[in-house]
Each structure stands twice: as C-alpha cells, then as structure tokens.
C-alpha cells in the first residue's frame, strides 16, 4: 500500500480518478480511535484504502493497487453507501 498526500484536497485515486473527498464505493470496516475513526474502504476500481476521519476531516492515508480482475470477488456497496458515481 502506498501513502497519499493528506494535504491535497483535490487528491483522487491514481487508478480510476475517483476523488478522495467522494464517498467510498464500499466501506469494509470502521474502527473508533481516540480522535475519530479509521475506515477500511474499497474504491470502485478495487483499490483497498485506509481513511482517517478526525478533527481535520476525512482523508485517504494509504491505498493499494486494484486487484487483478481474475482475483476480484463480485460485491455490491454496503447498505447505506451509494455505489453510483
């Protein structure tokens, strides 16, 4: 997984262009922290992302490359999370 520049408000997924400020395609898990929460999400292209939400906002702090198409499992968005772009 690679780190991203949390200060860049126009940051987007380098694999598909989905804006980091947009809703994630699928939320895999959410964990409370002392300052907010951490989310593991999946982008529409399949990239795994770690998002941190705290007093400074929500930002992607790390992401992987998308899984190879033959390795991806079909999935739909989690309830309450829109998968539409």
mmCIF file of N, CA, C and O in Angstrom:
data_model
loop_
_atom_site.group_PDB
_atom_site.id
_atom_site.type_symbol
_atom_site.label_atom_id
_atom_site.label_comp_id
_atom_site.label_asym_id
_atom_site.label_seq_id
_atom_site.Cartn_x
_atom_site.Cartn_y
_atom_site.Cartn_z
ATOM 1 N N UNK A 1 0.847 -1.175 0.000
ATOM 2 C CA UNK A 1 0.000 0.000 0.000
ATOM 3 C C UNK A 1 0.890 1.234 0.000
ATOM 4 O O UNK A 1 1.971 1.213 0.542
ATOM 5 N N UNK A 2 0.398 2.268 -0.604
ATOM 6 C CA UNK A 2 1.179 3.494 -0.691
ATOM 7 C C UNK A 2 0.520 4.601 0.100
ATOM 8 O O UNK A 2 -0.695 4.625 0.273
ATOM 9 N N UNK A 3 1.324 5.516 0.589
ATOM 10 C CA UNK A 3 0.803 6.676 1.301
ATOM 11 C C UNK A 3 0.335 7.712 0.301
ATOM 12 O O UNK A 3 0.770 7.733 -0.844
ATOM 13 N N UNK A 4 -0.580 8.574 0.749
ATOM 14 C CA UNK A 4 -1.052 9.663 -0.091
ATOM 15 C C UNK A 4 -0.816 10.969 0.625
ATOM 16 O O UNK A 4 -0.609 11.005 1.828
ATOM 17 N N UNK A 5 -0.846 12.058 -0.106
ATOM 18 C CA UNK A 5 -0.648 13.380 0.478
ATOM 19 C C UNK A 5 -1.958 13.859 1.070
ATOM 20 O O UNK A 5 -2.863 14.271 0.361
ATOM 21 N N UNK A 6 -2.101 13.781 2.393
ATOM 22 C CA UNK A 6 -3.347 14.133 3.065
ATOM 23 C C UNK A 6 -3.692 15.609 2.920
ATOM 24 O O UNK A 6 -4.834 15.997 3.081
ATOM 25 N N UNK A 7 -2.724 16.460 2.597
ATOM 26 C CA UNK A 7 -2.982 17.895 2.490
ATOM 27 C C UNK A 7 -3.611 18.269 1.151
ATOM 28 O O UNK A 7 -4.101 19.375 0.981
ATOM 29 N N UNK A 8 -3.618 17.371 0.178
ATOM 30 C CA UNK A 8 -4.121 17.681 -1.155
ATOM 31 C C UNK A 8 -5.624 17.472 -1.229
ATOM 32 O O UNK A 8 -6.113 16.359 -1.299
ATOM 33 N N UNK A 9 -6.402 18.566 -1.229
ATOM 34 C CA UNK A 9 -7.859 18.498 -1.234
ATOM 35 C C UNK A 9 -8.399 18.003 -2.565
ATOM 36 O O UNK A 9 -9.547 17.602 -2.656
ATOM 37 N N UNK A 10 -7.592 18.027 -3.622
ATOM 38 C CA UNK A 10 -8.053 17.572 -4.931
ATOM 39 C C UNK A 10 -7.535 16.172 -5.242
ATOM 40 O O UNK A 10 -7.622 15.730 -6.386
ATOM 41 N N UNK A 11 -7.029 15.465 -4.253
ATOM 42 C CA UNK A 11 -6.470 14.132 -4.461
ATOM 43 C C UNK A 11 -7.547 13.181 -4.979
ATOM 44 O O UNK A 11 -8.726 13.311 -4.664
ATOM 45 N N UNK A 12 -7.109 12.240 -5.793
ATOM 46 C CA UNK A 12 -8.014 11.251 -6.367
ATOM 47 C C UNK A 12 -7.275 9.932 -6.494
ATOM 48 O O UNK A 12 -6.047 9.883 -6.465
ATOM 49 N N UNK A 13 -8.040 8.872 -6.650
ATOM 50 C CA UNK A 13 -7.454 7.551 -6.854
ATOM 51 C C UNK A 13 -6.597 7.585 -8.119
ATOM 52 O O UNK A 13 -7.088 7.971 -9.184
ATOM 53 N N UNK A 14 -5.334 7.201 -8.046
ATOM 54 C CA UNK A 14 -4.480 7.234 -9.235
ATOM 55 C C UNK A 14 -4.837 6.146 -10.245
ATOM 56 O O UNK A 14 -4.389 6.189 -11.380
ATOM 57 N N UNK A 15 -5.683 5.199 -9.844
ATOM 58 C CA UNK A 15 -6.034 4.094 -10.723
ATOM 59 C C UNK A 15 -7.303 4.355 -11.528
ATOM 60 O O UNK A 15 -7.432 3.883 -12.645
ATOM 61 N N UNK A 16 -8.255 5.118 -10.945
ATOM 62 C CA UNK A 16 -9.524 5.338 -11.657
ATOM 63 C C UNK A 16 -9.995 6.792 -11.628
ATOM 64 O O UNK A 16 -10.932 7.144 -12.330
ATOM 65 N N UNK A 17 -9.364 7.627 -10.806
ATOM 66 C CA UNK A 17 -9.723 9.036 -10.764
ATOM 67 C C UNK A 17 -10.838 9.405 -9.804
ATOM 68 O O UNK A 17 -11.215 10.566 -9.700
ATOM 69 N N UNK A 18 -11.370 8.435 -9.050
ATOM 70 C CA UNK A 18 -12.421 8.731 -8.076
ATOM 71 C C UNK A 18 -11.862 9.685 -7.026
ATOM 72 O O UNK A 18 -10.806 9.432 -6.465
ATOM 73 N N UNK A 19 -12.542 10.813 -6.748
ATOM 74 C CA UNK A 19 -11.991 11.789 -5.799
ATOM 75 C C UNK A 19 -11.941 11.238 -4.371
ATOM 76 O O UNK A 19 -12.891 10.593 -3.915
ATOM 77 N N UNK A 20 -10.833 11.480 -3.680
ATOM 78 C CA UNK A 20 -10.700 11.030 -2.296
ATOM 79 C C UNK A 20 -11.772 11.646 -1.405
ATOM 80 O O UNK A 20 -12.184 11.042 -0.427
ATOM 81 N N UNK A 21 -12.230 12.855 -1.749
ATOM 82 C CA UNK A 21 -13.253 13.519 -0.944
ATOM 83 C C UNK A 21 -14.638 12.918 -1.182
ATOM 84 O O UNK A 21 -15.567 13.188 -0.428
ATOM 85 N N UNK A 22 -14.799 12.099 -2.211
ATOM 86 C CA UNK A 22 -16.087 11.475 -2.506
ATOM 87 C C UNK A 22 -16.369 10.315 -1.564
ATOM 88 O O UNK A 22 -15.502 9.847 -0.826
ATOM 89 N N UNK A 23 -17.603 9.854 -1.604
ATOM 90 C CA UNK A 23 -17.967 8.693 -0.801
ATOM 91 C C UNK A 23 -17.224 7.465 -1.320
ATOM 92 O O UNK A 23 -17.095 7.292 -2.532
ATOM 93 N N UNK A 24 -16.747 6.595 -0.410
ATOM 94 C CA UNK A 24 -16.098 5.369 -0.879
ATOM 95 C C UNK A 24 -17.122 4.448 -1.525
ATOM 96 O O UNK A 24 -18.312 4.495 -1.205
ATOM 97 N N UNK A 25 -16.672 3.604 -2.429
ATOM 98 C CA UNK A 25 -17.550 2.665 -3.109
ATOM 99 C C UNK A 25 -18.122 1.665 -2.111
ATOM 100 O O UNK A 25 -19.301 1.362 -2.122
ATOM 101 N N UNK A 26 -17.268 1.149 -1.235
ATOM 102 C CA UNK A 26 -17.703 0.159 -0.247
ATOM 103 C C UNK A 26 -16.904 0.335 1.039
ATOM 104 O O UNK A 26 -15.678 0.356 1.008
ATOM 105 N N UNK A 27 -17.598 0.456 2.162
ATOM 106 C CA UNK A 27 -16.946 0.519 3.467
ATOM 107 C C UNK A 27 -16.821 -0.911 3.976
ATOM 108 O O UNK A 27 -17.818 -1.619 4.118
ATOM 109 N N UNK A 28 -15.589 -1.344 4.231
ATOM 110 C CA UNK A 28 -15.346 -2.704 4.691
ATOM 111 C C UNK A 28 -15.401 -2.801 6.207
ATOM 112 O O UNK A 28 -15.930 -3.769 6.749
ATOM 113 N N UNK A 29 -14.828 -1.809 6.897
ATOM 114 C CA UNK A 29 -14.882 -1.787 8.359
ATOM 115 C C UNK A 29 -14.603 -0.375 8.860
ATOM 116 O O UNK A 29 -13.994 0.430 8.164
ATOM 117 N N UNK A 30 -15.076 -0.098 10.057
ATOM 118 C CA UNK A 30 -14.885 1.213 10.687
ATOM 119 C C UNK A 30 -14.468 0.955 12.133
ATOM 120 O O UNK A 30 -15.089 0.150 12.823
ATOM 121 N N UNK A 31 -13.423 1.654 12.583
ATOM 122 C CA UNK A 31 -12.876 1.431 13.918
ATOM 123 C C UNK A 31 -12.698 2.766 14.632
ATOM 124 O O UNK A 31 -12.080 3.684 14.092
ATOM 125 N N UNK A 32 -13.219 2.872 15.846
ATOM 126 C CA UNK A 32 -13.089 4.096 16.638
ATOM 127 C C UNK A 32 -11.641 4.277 17.078
ATOM 128 O O UNK A 32 -10.941 3.314 17.382
ATOM 129 N N UNK A 33 -11.202 5.536 17.082
ATOM 130 C CA UNK A 33 -9.882 5.884 17.593
ATOM 131 C C UNK A 33 -10.066 6.995 18.629
ATOM 132 O O UNK A 33 -11.169 7.513 18.788
ATOM 133 N N UNK A 34 -9.004 7.388 19.280
ATOM 134 C CA UNK A 34 -9.092 8.437 20.286
ATOM 135 C C UNK A 34 -9.494 9.779 19.686
ATOM 136 O O UNK A 34 -10.096 10.616 20.363
ATOM 137 N N UNK A 35 -9.214 9.982 18.404
ATOM 138 C CA UNK A 35 -9.504 11.277 17.779
ATOM 139 C C UNK A 35 -10.601 11.229 16.722
ATOM 140 O O UNK A 35 -10.897 12.232 16.098
ATOM 141 N N UNK A 36 -11.200 10.074 16.474
ATOM 142 C CA UNK A 36 -12.237 9.952 15.452
ATOM 143 C C UNK A 36 -12.439 8.496 15.088
ATOM 144 O O UNK A 36 -12.773 7.681 15.928
ATOM 145 N N UNK A 37 -12.196 8.160 13.812
ATOM 146 C CA UNK A 37 -12.266 6.762 13.401
ATOM 147 C C UNK A 37 -11.415 6.510 12.158
ATOM 148 O O UNK A 37 -11.041 7.436 11.447
ATOM 149 N N UNK A 38 -11.126 5.227 11.954
ATOM 150 C CA UNK A 38 -10.397 4.761 10.787
ATOM 151 C C UNK A 38 -11.333 3.868 9.999
ATOM 152 O O UNK A 38 -12.034 3.042 10.576
ATOM 153 N N UNK A 39 -11.364 4.042 8.683
ATOM 154 C CA UNK A 39 -12.193 3.210 7.812
ATOM 155 C C UNK A 39 -11.313 2.478 6.810
ATOM 156 O O UNK A 39 -10.405 3.072 6.234
ATOM 157 N N UNK A 40 -11.598 1.199 6.617
ATOM 158 C CA UNK A 40 -11.016 0.437 5.524
ATOM 159 C C UNK A 40 -12.087 0.405 4.464
ATOM 160 O O UNK A 40 -13.221 -0.020 4.728
ATOM 161 N N UNK A 41 -11.759 0.919 3.267
ATOM 162 C CA UNK A 41 -12.750 1.021 2.199
ATOM 163 C C UNK A 41 -12.208 0.412 0.917
ATOM 164 O O UNK A 41 -11.005 0.166 0.787
ATOM 165 N N UNK A 42 -13.106 0.180 -0.023
ATOM 166 C CA UNK A 42 -12.718 -0.314 -1.331
ATOM 167 C C UNK A 42 -13.219 0.698 -2.354
ATOM 168 O O UNK A 42 -14.377 1.081 -2.352
ATOM 169 N N UNK A 43 -12.323 1.159 -3.215
ATOM 170 C CA UNK A 43 -12.669 2.072 -4.303
ATOM 171 C C UNK A 43 -13.427 1.288 -5.373
ATOM 172 O O UNK A 43 -13.375 0.054 -5.405
ATOM 173 N N UNK A 44 -14.103 1.972 -6.270
ATOM 174 C CA UNK A 44 -14.816 1.320 -7.355
ATOM 175 C C UNK A 44 -13.914 0.489 -8.254
ATOM 176 O O UNK A 44 -14.349 -0.493 -8.845
ATOM 177 N N UNK A 45 -12.640 0.857 -8.347
ATOM 178 C CA UNK A 45 -11.694 0.118 -9.188
ATOM 179 C C UNK A 45 -11.108 -1.094 -8.468
ATOM 180 O O UNK A 45 -10.376 -1.872 -9.057
ATOM 181 N N UNK A 46 -11.413 -1.247 -7.171
ATOM 182 C CA UNK A 46 -10.902 -2.384 -6.417
ATOM 183 C C UNK A 46 -9.754 -2.054 -5.485
ATOM 184 O O UNK A 46 -9.314 -2.906 -4.712
ATOM 185 N N UNK A 47 -9.256 -0.833 -5.515
ATOM 186 C CA UNK A 47 -8.156 -0.427 -4.647
ATOM 187 C C UNK A 47 -8.613 -0.407 -3.188
ATOM 188 O O UNK A 47 -9.655 0.146 -2.860
ATOM 189 N N UNK A 48 -7.841 -1.037 -2.306
ATOM 190 C CA UNK A 48 -8.114 -1.007 -0.867
ATOM 191 C C UNK A 48 -7.563 0.298 -0.321
ATOM 192 O O UNK A 48 -6.444 0.692 -0.652
ATOM 193 N N UNK A 49 -8.358 1.007 0.500
ATOM 194 C CA UNK A 49 -7.942 2.303 1.042
ATOM 195 C C UNK A 49 -8.106 2.339 2.550
ATOM 196 O O UNK A 49 -9.011 1.715 3.091
ATOM 197 N N UNK A 50 -7.242 3.090 3.210
ATOM 198 C CA UNK A 50 -7.397 3.384 4.626
ATOM 199 C C UNK A 50 -7.711 4.863 4.728
ATOM 200 O O UNK A 50 -6.947 5.702 4.246
ATOM 201 N N UNK A 51 -8.873 5.187 5.315
ATOM 202 C CA UNK A 51 -9.296 6.578 5.501
ATOM 203 C C UNK A 51 -9.300 6.887 6.982
ATOM 204 O O UNK A 51 -9.749 6.083 7.789
ATOM 205 N N UNK A 52 -8.804 8.059 7.333
ATOM 206 C CA UNK A 52 -8.811 8.535 8.714
ATOM 207 C C UNK A 52 -9.768 9.717 8.787
ATOM 208 O O UNK A 52 -9.698 10.630 7.967
ATOM 209 N N UNK A 53 -10.680 9.680 9.757
ATOM 210 C CA UNK A 53 -11.605 10.795 9.986
ATOM 211 C C UNK A 53 -11.355 11.308 11.397
ATOM 212 O O UNK A 53 -11.419 10.551 12.364
ATOM 213 N N UNK A 54 -11.021 12.597 11.500
ATOM 214 C CA UNK A 54 -10.763 13.206 12.803
ATOM 215 C C UNK A 54 -11.142 14.684 12.723
ATOM 216 O O UNK A 54 -11.860 15.076 11.809
ATOM 217 N N UNK A 55 -10.663 15.480 13.627
ATOM 218 C CA UNK A 55 -10.981 16.898 13.663
ATOM 219 C C UNK A 55 -10.528 17.664 12.429
ATOM 220 O O UNK A 55 -11.010 18.759 12.161
ATOM 221 N N UNK A 56 -9.616 17.096 11.651
ATOM 222 C CA UNK A 56 -9.132 17.751 10.422
ATOM 223 C C UNK A 56 -9.900 17.307 9.184
ATOM 224 O O UNK A 56 -9.596 17.726 8.084
ATOM 225 N N UNK A 57 -10.875 16.423 9.339
ATOM 226 C CA UNK A 57 -11.652 15.930 8.206
ATOM 227 C C UNK A 57 -11.339 14.475 7.913
ATOM 228 O O UNK A 57 -10.708 13.787 8.709
ATOM 229 N N UNK A 58 -11.795 14.015 6.757
ATOM 230 C CA UNK A 58 -11.559 12.640 6.320
ATOM 231 C C UNK A 58 -10.581 12.658 5.159
ATOM 232 O O UNK A 58 -10.710 13.463 4.252
ATOM 233 N N UNK A 59 -9.605 11.756 5.204
ATOM 234 C CA UNK A 59 -8.608 11.699 4.143
ATOM 235 C C UNK A 59 -8.118 10.263 3.963
ATOM 236 O O UNK A 59 -8.124 9.481 4.910
ATOM 237 N N UNK A 60 -7.729 9.964 2.743
ATOM 238 C CA UNK A 60 -7.124 8.665 2.436
ATOM 239 C C UNK A 60 -5.658 8.758 2.818
ATOM 240 O O UNK A 60 -4.945 9.638 2.346
ATOM 241 N N UNK A 61 -5.212 7.858 3.696
ATOM 242 C CA UNK A 61 -3.817 7.901 4.135
ATOM 243 C C UNK A 61 -2.980 6.784 3.524
ATOM 244 O O UNK A 61 -1.756 6.843 3.562
ATOM 245 N N UNK A 62 -3.638 5.783 2.951
ATOM 246 C CA UNK A 62 -2.904 4.702 2.292
ATOM 247 C C UNK A 62 -3.851 3.991 1.330
ATOM 248 O O UNK A 62 -5.050 3.947 1.561
ATOM 249 N N UNK A 63 -3.294 3.464 0.236
ATOM 250 C CA UNK A 63 -4.116 2.714 -0.722
ATOM 251 C C UNK A 63 -3.262 1.681 -1.445
ATOM 252 O O UNK A 63 -2.059 1.846 -1.594
ATOM 253 N N UNK A 64 -3.924 0.625 -1.919
ATOM 254 C CA UNK A 64 -3.247 -0.421 -2.680
ATOM 255 C C UNK A 64 -3.562 -0.262 -4.160
ATOM 256 O O UNK A 64 -4.394 0.549 -4.549
ATOM 257 N N UNK A 65 -2.913 -1.072 -4.969
ATOM 258 C CA UNK A 65 -3.297 -1.170 -6.369
ATOM 259 C C UNK A 65 -4.580 -1.990 -6.428
ATOM 260 O O UNK A 65 -4.856 -2.791 -5.545
ATOM 261 N N UNK A 66 -5.362 -1.823 -7.492
ATOM 262 C CA UNK A 66 -6.546 -2.684 -7.637
ATOM 263 C C UNK A 66 -6.129 -4.143 -7.795
ATOM 264 O O UNK A 66 -5.055 -4.430 -8.327
ATOM 265 N N UNK A 67 -6.980 -5.038 -7.323
ATOM 266 C CA UNK A 67 -6.725 -6.464 -7.513
ATOM 267 C C UNK A 67 -6.833 -6.787 -8.994
ATOM 268 O O UNK A 67 -7.565 -6.132 -9.739
ATOM 269 N N UNK A 68 -6.089 -7.781 -9.428
ATOM 270 C CA UNK A 68 -6.196 -8.229 -10.816
ATOM 271 C C UNK A 68 -7.629 -8.686 -11.068
ATOM 272 O O UNK A 68 -8.248 -9.279 -10.176
ATOM 273 N N UNK A 69 -8.200 -8.409 -12.235
ATOM 274 C CA UNK A 69 -9.602 -8.747 -12.499
ATOM 275 C C UNK A 69 -9.952 -10.199 -12.180
ATOM 276 O O UNK A 69 -11.027 -10.471 -11.667
ATOM 277 N N UNK A 70 -9.056 -11.130 -12.455
ATOM 278 C CA UNK A 70 -9.364 -12.533 -12.183
ATOM 279 C C UNK A 70 -9.368 -12.863 -10.688
ATOM 280 O O UNK A 70 -9.844 -13.906 -10.281
ATOM 281 N N UNK A 71 -8.851 -11.951 -9.843
ATOM 282 C CA UNK A 71 -8.806 -12.172 -8.398
ATOM 283 C C UNK A 71 -9.950 -11.477 -7.657
ATOM 284 O O UNK A 71 -10.145 -11.719 -6.480
ATOM 285 N N UNK A 72 -10.669 -10.596 -8.328
ATOM 286 C CA UNK A 72 -11.722 -9.835 -7.663
ATOM 287 C C UNK A 72 -12.956 -10.685 -7.436
ATOM 288 O O UNK A 72 -13.357 -11.474 -8.268
ATOM 289 N N UNK A 73 -13.550 -10.485 -6.267
ATOM 290 C CA UNK A 73 -14.832 -11.111 -5.981
ATOM 291 C C UNK A 73 -15.922 -10.105 -6.302
ATOM 292 O O UNK A 73 -15.777 -8.923 -6.018
ATOM 293 N N UNK A 74 -17.034 -10.540 -6.883
ATOM 294 C CA UNK A 74 -18.124 -9.592 -7.123
ATOM 295 C C UNK A 74 -18.684 -9.125 -5.787
ATOM 296 O O UNK A 74 -18.786 -9.906 -4.842
ATOM 297 N N UNK A 75 -18.991 -7.852 -5.687
ATOM 298 C CA UNK A 75 -19.571 -7.313 -4.464
ATOM 299 C C UNK A 75 -20.445 -6.141 -4.793
ATOM 300 O O UNK A 75 -20.375 -5.572 -5.864
ATOM 301 N N UNK A 76 -21.293 -5.807 -3.852
ATOM 302 C CA UNK A 76 -22.136 -4.623 -4.010
ATOM 303 C C UNK A 76 -21.814 -3.691 -2.852
ATOM 304 O O UNK A 76 -21.196 -4.078 -1.879
ATOM 305 N N UNK A 77 -22.257 -2.453 -2.967
ATOM 306 C CA UNK A 77 -21.994 -1.463 -1.921
ATOM 307 C C UNK A 77 -22.665 -1.889 -0.629
ATOM 308 O O UNK A 77 -23.710 -2.538 -0.630
ATOM 309 N N UNK A 78 -22.059 -1.521 0.481
ATOM 310 C CA UNK A 78 -22.639 -1.797 1.796
ATOM 311 C C UNK A 78 -23.948 -1.038 1.931
ATOM 312 O O UNK A 78 -24.143 0.005 1.308
ATOM 313 N N UNK A 79 -24.882 -1.535 2.744
ATOM 314 C CA UNK A 79 -26.154 -0.825 2.935
ATOM 315 C C UNK A 79 -25.907 0.618 3.355
ATOM 316 O O UNK A 79 -25.080 0.900 4.212
ATOM 317 N N UNK A 80 -26.596 1.528 2.703
ATOM 318 C CA UNK A 80 -26.467 2.942 3.047
ATOM 319 C C UNK A 80 -25.322 3.643 2.357
ATOM 320 O O UNK A 80 -25.131 4.834 2.518
ATOM 321 N N UNK A 81 -24.531 2.912 1.572
ATOM 322 C CA UNK A 81 -23.399 3.510 0.865
ATOM 323 C C UNK A 81 -23.696 3.411 -0.623
ATOM 324 O O UNK A 81 -23.911 2.324 -1.152
ATOM 325 N N UNK A 82 -23.714 4.536 -1.309
ATOM 326 C CA UNK A 82 -24.022 4.556 -2.728
ATOM 327 C C UNK A 82 -22.841 4.080 -3.538
ATOM 328 O O UNK A 82 -21.704 4.468 -3.289
ATOM 329 N N UNK A 83 -23.088 3.233 -4.527
ATOM 330 C CA UNK A 83 -22.020 2.786 -5.418
ATOM 331 C C UNK A 83 -22.052 3.533 -6.733
ATOM 332 O O UNK A 83 -21.238 3.299 -7.603
ATOM 333 N N UNK A 84 -22.985 4.453 -6.892
ATOM 334 C CA UNK A 84 -23.081 5.240 -8.127
ATOM 335 C C UNK A 84 -22.045 6.331 -8.131
ATOM 336 O O UNK A 84 -21.734 6.913 -7.104
ATOM 337 N N UNK A 85 -21.493 6.617 -9.288
ATOM 338 C CA UNK A 85 -20.515 7.698 -9.403
ATOM 339 C C UNK A 85 -21.220 8.919 -9.724
ATOM 340 O O UNK A 85 -21.563 9.585 -10.399
#
